[in-house]
PDB file of C-alpha atoms in Angstrom:
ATOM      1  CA  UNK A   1      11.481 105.597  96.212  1.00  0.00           C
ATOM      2  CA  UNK A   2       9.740 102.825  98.472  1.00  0.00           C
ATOM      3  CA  UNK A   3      11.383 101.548 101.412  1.00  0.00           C
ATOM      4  CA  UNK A   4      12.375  98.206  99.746  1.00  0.00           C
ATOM      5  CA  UNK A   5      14.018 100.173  96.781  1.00  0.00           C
ATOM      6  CA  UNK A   6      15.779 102.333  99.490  1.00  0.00           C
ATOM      7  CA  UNK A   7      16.908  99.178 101.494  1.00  0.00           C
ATOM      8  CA  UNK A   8      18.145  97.606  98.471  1.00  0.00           C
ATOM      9  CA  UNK A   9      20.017 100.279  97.303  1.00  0.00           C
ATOM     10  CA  UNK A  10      21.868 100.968 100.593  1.00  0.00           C
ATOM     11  CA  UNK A  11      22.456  97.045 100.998  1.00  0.00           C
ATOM     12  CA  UNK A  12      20.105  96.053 103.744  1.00  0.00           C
ATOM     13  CA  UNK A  13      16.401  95.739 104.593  1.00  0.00           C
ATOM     14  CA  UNK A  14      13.081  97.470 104.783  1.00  0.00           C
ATOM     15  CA  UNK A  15      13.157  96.204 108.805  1.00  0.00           C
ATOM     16  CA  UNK A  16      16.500  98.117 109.226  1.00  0.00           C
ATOM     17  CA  UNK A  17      15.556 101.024 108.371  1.00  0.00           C
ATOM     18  CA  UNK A  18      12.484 101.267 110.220  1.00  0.00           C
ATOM     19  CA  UNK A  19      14.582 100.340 113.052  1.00  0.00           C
ATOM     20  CA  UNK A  20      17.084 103.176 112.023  1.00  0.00           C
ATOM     21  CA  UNK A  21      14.108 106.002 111.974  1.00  0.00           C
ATOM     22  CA  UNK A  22      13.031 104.067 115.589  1.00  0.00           C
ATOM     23  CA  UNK A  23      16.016 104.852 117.168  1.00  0.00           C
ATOM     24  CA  UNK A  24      16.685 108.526 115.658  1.00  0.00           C
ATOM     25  CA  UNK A  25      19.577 107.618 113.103  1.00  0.00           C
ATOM     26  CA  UNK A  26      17.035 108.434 110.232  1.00  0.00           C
ATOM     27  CA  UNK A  27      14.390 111.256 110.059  1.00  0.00           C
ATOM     28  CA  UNK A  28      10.666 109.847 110.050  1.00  0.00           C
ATOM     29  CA  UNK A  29      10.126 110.017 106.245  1.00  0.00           C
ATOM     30  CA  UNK A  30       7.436 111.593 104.476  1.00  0.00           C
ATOM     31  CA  UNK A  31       4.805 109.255 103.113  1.00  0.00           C
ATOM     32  CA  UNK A  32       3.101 108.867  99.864  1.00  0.00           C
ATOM     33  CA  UNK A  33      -0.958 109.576  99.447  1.00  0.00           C
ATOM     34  CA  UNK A  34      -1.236 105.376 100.324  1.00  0.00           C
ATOM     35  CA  UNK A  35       0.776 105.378 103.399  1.00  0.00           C
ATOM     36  CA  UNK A  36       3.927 104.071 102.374  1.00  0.00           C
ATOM     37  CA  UNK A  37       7.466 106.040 103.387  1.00  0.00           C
ATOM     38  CA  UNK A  38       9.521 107.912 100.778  1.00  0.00           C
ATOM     39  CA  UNK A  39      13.170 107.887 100.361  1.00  0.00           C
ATOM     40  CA  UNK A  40      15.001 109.894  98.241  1.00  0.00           C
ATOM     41  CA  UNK A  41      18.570 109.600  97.163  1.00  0.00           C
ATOM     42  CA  UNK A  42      19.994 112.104 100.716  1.00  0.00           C
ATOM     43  CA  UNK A  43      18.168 109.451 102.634  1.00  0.00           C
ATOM     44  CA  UNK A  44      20.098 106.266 100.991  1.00  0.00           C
ATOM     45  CA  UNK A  45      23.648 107.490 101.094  1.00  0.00           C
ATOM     46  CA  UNK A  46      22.914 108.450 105.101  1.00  0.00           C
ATOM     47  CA  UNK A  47      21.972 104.637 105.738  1.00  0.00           C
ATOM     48  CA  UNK A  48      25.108 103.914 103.364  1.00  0.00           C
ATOM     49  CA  UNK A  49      26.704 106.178 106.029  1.00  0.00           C
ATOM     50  CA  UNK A  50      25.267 104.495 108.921  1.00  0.00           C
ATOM     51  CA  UNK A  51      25.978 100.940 107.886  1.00  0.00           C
ATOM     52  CA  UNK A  52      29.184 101.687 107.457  1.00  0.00           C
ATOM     53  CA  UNK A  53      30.174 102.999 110.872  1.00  0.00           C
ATOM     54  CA  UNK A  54      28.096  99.735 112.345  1.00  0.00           C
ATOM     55  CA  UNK A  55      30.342  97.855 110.344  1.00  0.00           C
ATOM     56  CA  UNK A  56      33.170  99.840 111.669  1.00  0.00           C
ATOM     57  CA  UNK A  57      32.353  99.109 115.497  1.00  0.00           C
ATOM     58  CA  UNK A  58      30.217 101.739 116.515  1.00  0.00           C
ATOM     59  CA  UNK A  59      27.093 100.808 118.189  1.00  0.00           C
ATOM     60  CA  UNK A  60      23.694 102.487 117.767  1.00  0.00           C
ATOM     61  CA  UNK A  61      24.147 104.440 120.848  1.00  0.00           C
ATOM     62  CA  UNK A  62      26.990 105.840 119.814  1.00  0.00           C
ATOM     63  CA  UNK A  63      25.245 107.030 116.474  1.00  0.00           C
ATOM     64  CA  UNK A  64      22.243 108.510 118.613  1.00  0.00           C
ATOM     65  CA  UNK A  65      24.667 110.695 120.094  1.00  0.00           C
ATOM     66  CA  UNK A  66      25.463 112.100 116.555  1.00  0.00           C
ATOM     67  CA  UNK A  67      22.778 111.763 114.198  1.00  0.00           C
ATOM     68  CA  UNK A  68      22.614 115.420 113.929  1.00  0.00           C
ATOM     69  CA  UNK A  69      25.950 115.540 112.122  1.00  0.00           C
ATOM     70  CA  UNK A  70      25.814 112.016 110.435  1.00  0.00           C
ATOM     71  CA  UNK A  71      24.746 114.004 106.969  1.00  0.00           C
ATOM     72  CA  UNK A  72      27.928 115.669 107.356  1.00  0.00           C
ATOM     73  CA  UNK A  73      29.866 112.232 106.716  1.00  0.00           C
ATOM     74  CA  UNK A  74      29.008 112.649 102.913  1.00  0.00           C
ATOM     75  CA  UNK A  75      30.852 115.337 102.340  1.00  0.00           C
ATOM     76  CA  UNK A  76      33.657 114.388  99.376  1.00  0.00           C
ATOM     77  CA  UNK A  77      35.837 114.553 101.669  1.00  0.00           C
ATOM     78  CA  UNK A  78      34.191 113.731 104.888  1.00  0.00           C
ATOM     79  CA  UNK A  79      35.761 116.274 107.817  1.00  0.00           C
ATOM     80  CA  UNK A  80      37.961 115.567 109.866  1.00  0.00           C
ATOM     81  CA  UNK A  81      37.155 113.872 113.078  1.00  0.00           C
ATOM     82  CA  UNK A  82      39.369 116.247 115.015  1.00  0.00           C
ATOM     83  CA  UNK A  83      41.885 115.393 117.757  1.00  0.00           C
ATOM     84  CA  UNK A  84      39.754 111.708 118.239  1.00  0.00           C
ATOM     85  CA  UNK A  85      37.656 112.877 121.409  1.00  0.00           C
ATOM     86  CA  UNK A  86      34.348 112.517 121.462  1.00  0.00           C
ATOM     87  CA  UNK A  87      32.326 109.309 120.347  1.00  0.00           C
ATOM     88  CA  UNK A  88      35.881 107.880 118.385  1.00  0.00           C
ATOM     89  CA  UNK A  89      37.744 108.786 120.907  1.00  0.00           C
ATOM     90  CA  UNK A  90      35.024 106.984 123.815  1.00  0.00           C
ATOM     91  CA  UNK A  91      34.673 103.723 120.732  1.00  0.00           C
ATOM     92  CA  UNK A  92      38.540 103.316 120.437  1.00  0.00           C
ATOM     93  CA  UNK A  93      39.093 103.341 124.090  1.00  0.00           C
ATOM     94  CA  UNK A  94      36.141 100.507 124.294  1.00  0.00           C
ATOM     95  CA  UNK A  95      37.914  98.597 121.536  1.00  0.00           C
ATOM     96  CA  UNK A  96      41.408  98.565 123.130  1.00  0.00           C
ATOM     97  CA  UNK A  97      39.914  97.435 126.593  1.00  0.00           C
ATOM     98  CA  UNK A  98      38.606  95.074 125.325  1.00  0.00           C
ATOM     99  CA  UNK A  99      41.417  93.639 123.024  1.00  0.00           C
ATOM    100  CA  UNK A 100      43.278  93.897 126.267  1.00  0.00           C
ATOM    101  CA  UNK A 101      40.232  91.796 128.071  1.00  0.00           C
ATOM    102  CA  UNK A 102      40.748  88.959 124.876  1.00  0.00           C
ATOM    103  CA  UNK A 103      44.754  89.099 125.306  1.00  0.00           C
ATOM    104  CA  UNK A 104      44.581  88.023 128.964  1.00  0.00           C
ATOM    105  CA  UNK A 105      41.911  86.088 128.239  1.00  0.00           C
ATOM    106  CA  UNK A 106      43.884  84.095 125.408  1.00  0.00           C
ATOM    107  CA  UNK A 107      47.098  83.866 127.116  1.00  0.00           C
ATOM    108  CA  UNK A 108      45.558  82.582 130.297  1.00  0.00           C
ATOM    109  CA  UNK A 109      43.899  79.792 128.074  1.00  0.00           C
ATOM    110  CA  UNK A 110      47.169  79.107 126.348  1.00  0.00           C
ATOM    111  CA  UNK A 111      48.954  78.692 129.727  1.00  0.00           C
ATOM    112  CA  UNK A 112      46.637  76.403 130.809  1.00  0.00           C
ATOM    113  CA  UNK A 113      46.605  74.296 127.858  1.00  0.00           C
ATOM    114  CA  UNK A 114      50.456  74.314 128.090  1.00  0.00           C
ATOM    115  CA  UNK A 115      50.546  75.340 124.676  1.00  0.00           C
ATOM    116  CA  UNK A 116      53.908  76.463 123.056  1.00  0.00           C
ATOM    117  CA  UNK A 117      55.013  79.696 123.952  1.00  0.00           C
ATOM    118  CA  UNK A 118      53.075  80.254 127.133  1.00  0.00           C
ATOM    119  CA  UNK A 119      55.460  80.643 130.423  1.00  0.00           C
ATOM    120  CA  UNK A 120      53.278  77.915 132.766  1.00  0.00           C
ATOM    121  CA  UNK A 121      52.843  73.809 132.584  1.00  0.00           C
ATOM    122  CA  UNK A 122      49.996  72.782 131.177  1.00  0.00           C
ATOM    123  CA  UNK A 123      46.800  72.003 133.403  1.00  0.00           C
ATOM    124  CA  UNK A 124      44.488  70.046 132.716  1.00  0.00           C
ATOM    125  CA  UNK A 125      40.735  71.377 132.030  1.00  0.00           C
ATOM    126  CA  UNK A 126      38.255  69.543 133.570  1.00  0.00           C
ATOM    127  CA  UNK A 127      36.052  67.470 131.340  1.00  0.00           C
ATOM    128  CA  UNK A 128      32.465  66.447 132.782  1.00  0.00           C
ATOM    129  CA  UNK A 129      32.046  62.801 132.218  1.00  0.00           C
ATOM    130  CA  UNK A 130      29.270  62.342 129.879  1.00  0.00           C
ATOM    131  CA  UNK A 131      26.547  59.613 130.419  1.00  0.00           C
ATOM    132  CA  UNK A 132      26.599  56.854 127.850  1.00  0.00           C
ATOM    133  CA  UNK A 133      24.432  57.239 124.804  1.00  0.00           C
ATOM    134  CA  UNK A 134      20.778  55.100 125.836  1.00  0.00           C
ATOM    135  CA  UNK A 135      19.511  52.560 124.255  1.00  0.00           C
ATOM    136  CA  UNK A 136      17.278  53.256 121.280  1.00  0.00           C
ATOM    137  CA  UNK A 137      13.892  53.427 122.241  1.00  0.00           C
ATOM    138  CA  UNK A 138      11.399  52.228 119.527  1.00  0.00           C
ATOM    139  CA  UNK A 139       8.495  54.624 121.295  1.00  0.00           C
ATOM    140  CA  UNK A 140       5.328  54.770 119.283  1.00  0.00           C
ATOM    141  CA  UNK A 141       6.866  55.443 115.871  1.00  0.00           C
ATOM    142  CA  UNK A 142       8.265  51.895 116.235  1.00  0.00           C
ATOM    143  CA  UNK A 143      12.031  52.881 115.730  1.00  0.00           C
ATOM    144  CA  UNK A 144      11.380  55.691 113.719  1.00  0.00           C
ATOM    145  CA  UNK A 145      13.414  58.810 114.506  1.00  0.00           C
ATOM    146  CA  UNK A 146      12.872  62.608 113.595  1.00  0.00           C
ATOM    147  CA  UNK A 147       9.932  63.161 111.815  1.00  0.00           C
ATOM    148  CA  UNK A 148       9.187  59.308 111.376  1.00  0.00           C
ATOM    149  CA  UNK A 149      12.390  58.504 109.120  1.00  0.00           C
ATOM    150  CA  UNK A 150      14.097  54.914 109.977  1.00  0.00           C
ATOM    151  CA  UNK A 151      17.501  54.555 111.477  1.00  0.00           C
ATOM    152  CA  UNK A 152      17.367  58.095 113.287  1.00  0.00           C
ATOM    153  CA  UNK A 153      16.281  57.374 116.927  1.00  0.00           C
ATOM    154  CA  UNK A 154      15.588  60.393 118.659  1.00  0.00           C
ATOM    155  CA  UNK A 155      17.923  61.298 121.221  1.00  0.00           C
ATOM    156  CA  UNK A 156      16.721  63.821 124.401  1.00  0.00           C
ATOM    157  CA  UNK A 157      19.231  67.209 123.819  1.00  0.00           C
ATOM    158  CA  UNK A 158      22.495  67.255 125.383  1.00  0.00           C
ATOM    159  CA  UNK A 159      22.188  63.414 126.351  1.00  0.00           C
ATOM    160  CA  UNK A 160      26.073  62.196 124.932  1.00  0.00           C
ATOM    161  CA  UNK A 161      27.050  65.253 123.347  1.00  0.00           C
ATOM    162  CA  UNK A 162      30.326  67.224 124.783  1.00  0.00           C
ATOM    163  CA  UNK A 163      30.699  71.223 124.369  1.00  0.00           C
ATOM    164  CA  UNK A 164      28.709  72.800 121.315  1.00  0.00           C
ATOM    165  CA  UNK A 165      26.656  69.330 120.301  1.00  0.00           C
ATOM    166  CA  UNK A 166      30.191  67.662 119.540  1.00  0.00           C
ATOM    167  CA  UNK A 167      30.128  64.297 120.541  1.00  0.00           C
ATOM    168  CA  UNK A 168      31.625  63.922 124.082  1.00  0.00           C
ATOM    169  CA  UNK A 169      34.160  60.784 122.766  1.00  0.00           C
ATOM    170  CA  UNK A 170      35.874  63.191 120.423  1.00  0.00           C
ATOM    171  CA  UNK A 171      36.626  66.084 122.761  1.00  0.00           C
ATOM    172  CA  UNK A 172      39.930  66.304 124.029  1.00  0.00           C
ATOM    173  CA  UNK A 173      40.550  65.114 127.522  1.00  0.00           C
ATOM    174  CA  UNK A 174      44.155  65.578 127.750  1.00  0.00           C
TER     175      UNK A 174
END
């Protein structure tokens, strides 16, 4: 089958699994007589296989440092991973630092937002003051705004606007 029949049938796209065969996670496929790469049904459940332990928190790296025994994973029943050394062993330990990082983190936010639970008073965050919104200027569209609509004034990025493009009024400043 083509690569977009391949991609569709494992659930992504044609520019994933090029990437895939880039990096060593899939074998350079054959080709037909026009050019074109050739997957066959060994190939899809693999990049079934390989989504699946993205999705699961490994990273590409760690894949590279077992795509020799990735075909292995289809198996009914997959083997064993063993006594959880090697790359799940190295991924877990990544994953509980940081959840550990993202506790601190959370409960040092908490405390300092005095929220319920947390052991210190609240302090408060800093809030940069935000300059006033201008005045509309009419410019050469003659108060036209984006792309020459009425009653939209264009307004220079960030000029106004708090944290992620929120208005700065309705943040918080307690």
């Amino acid at each position: 089958m083509r690569i977009g029949d391949a991609a569709a049938a494992a659930g992504t796209t044609p520019r994933a699994l090029r990437f895939y065969e880039q990096r060593g996670l899939l074998a350079p496929q054959g080709r037909s007589p026009s050019g074109q790469r050739e997957y066959g049904p060994g190939d899809v459940a693999r990049i079934r296989i390989i989504r699946d332990l993205l999705a699961h928190g490994f990273t590409v790296e760690d894949l590279r440092g077992v795509a020799d025994r990735l075909h292995l994973l289809a198996a009914d029943p997959p083997p064993s991973c063993g006594s959880g050394g090697g790359v799940v062993g190295h991924r877990l330990s990544v994953l509980d630092a940081e959840i550990e990082r993202l506790t601190r983190l959370r409960g040092a936010l908490a405390r300092r937002a005095g929220l319920p639970g947390s052991a210190a008073p609240p302090t408060a965050l800093p809030v940069p003051d935000s300059p006033p919104d201008p005045a509309p200027d009419p410019g050469p569209g003659g108060g036209r705004g984006k792309a020459g609509k009425p009653g939209r004034p264009v307004r220079p990025v960030g000029v106004g606007r708090g944290a992620g493009g929120v208005p700065a009024h309705t943040l918080d400043r307690s």
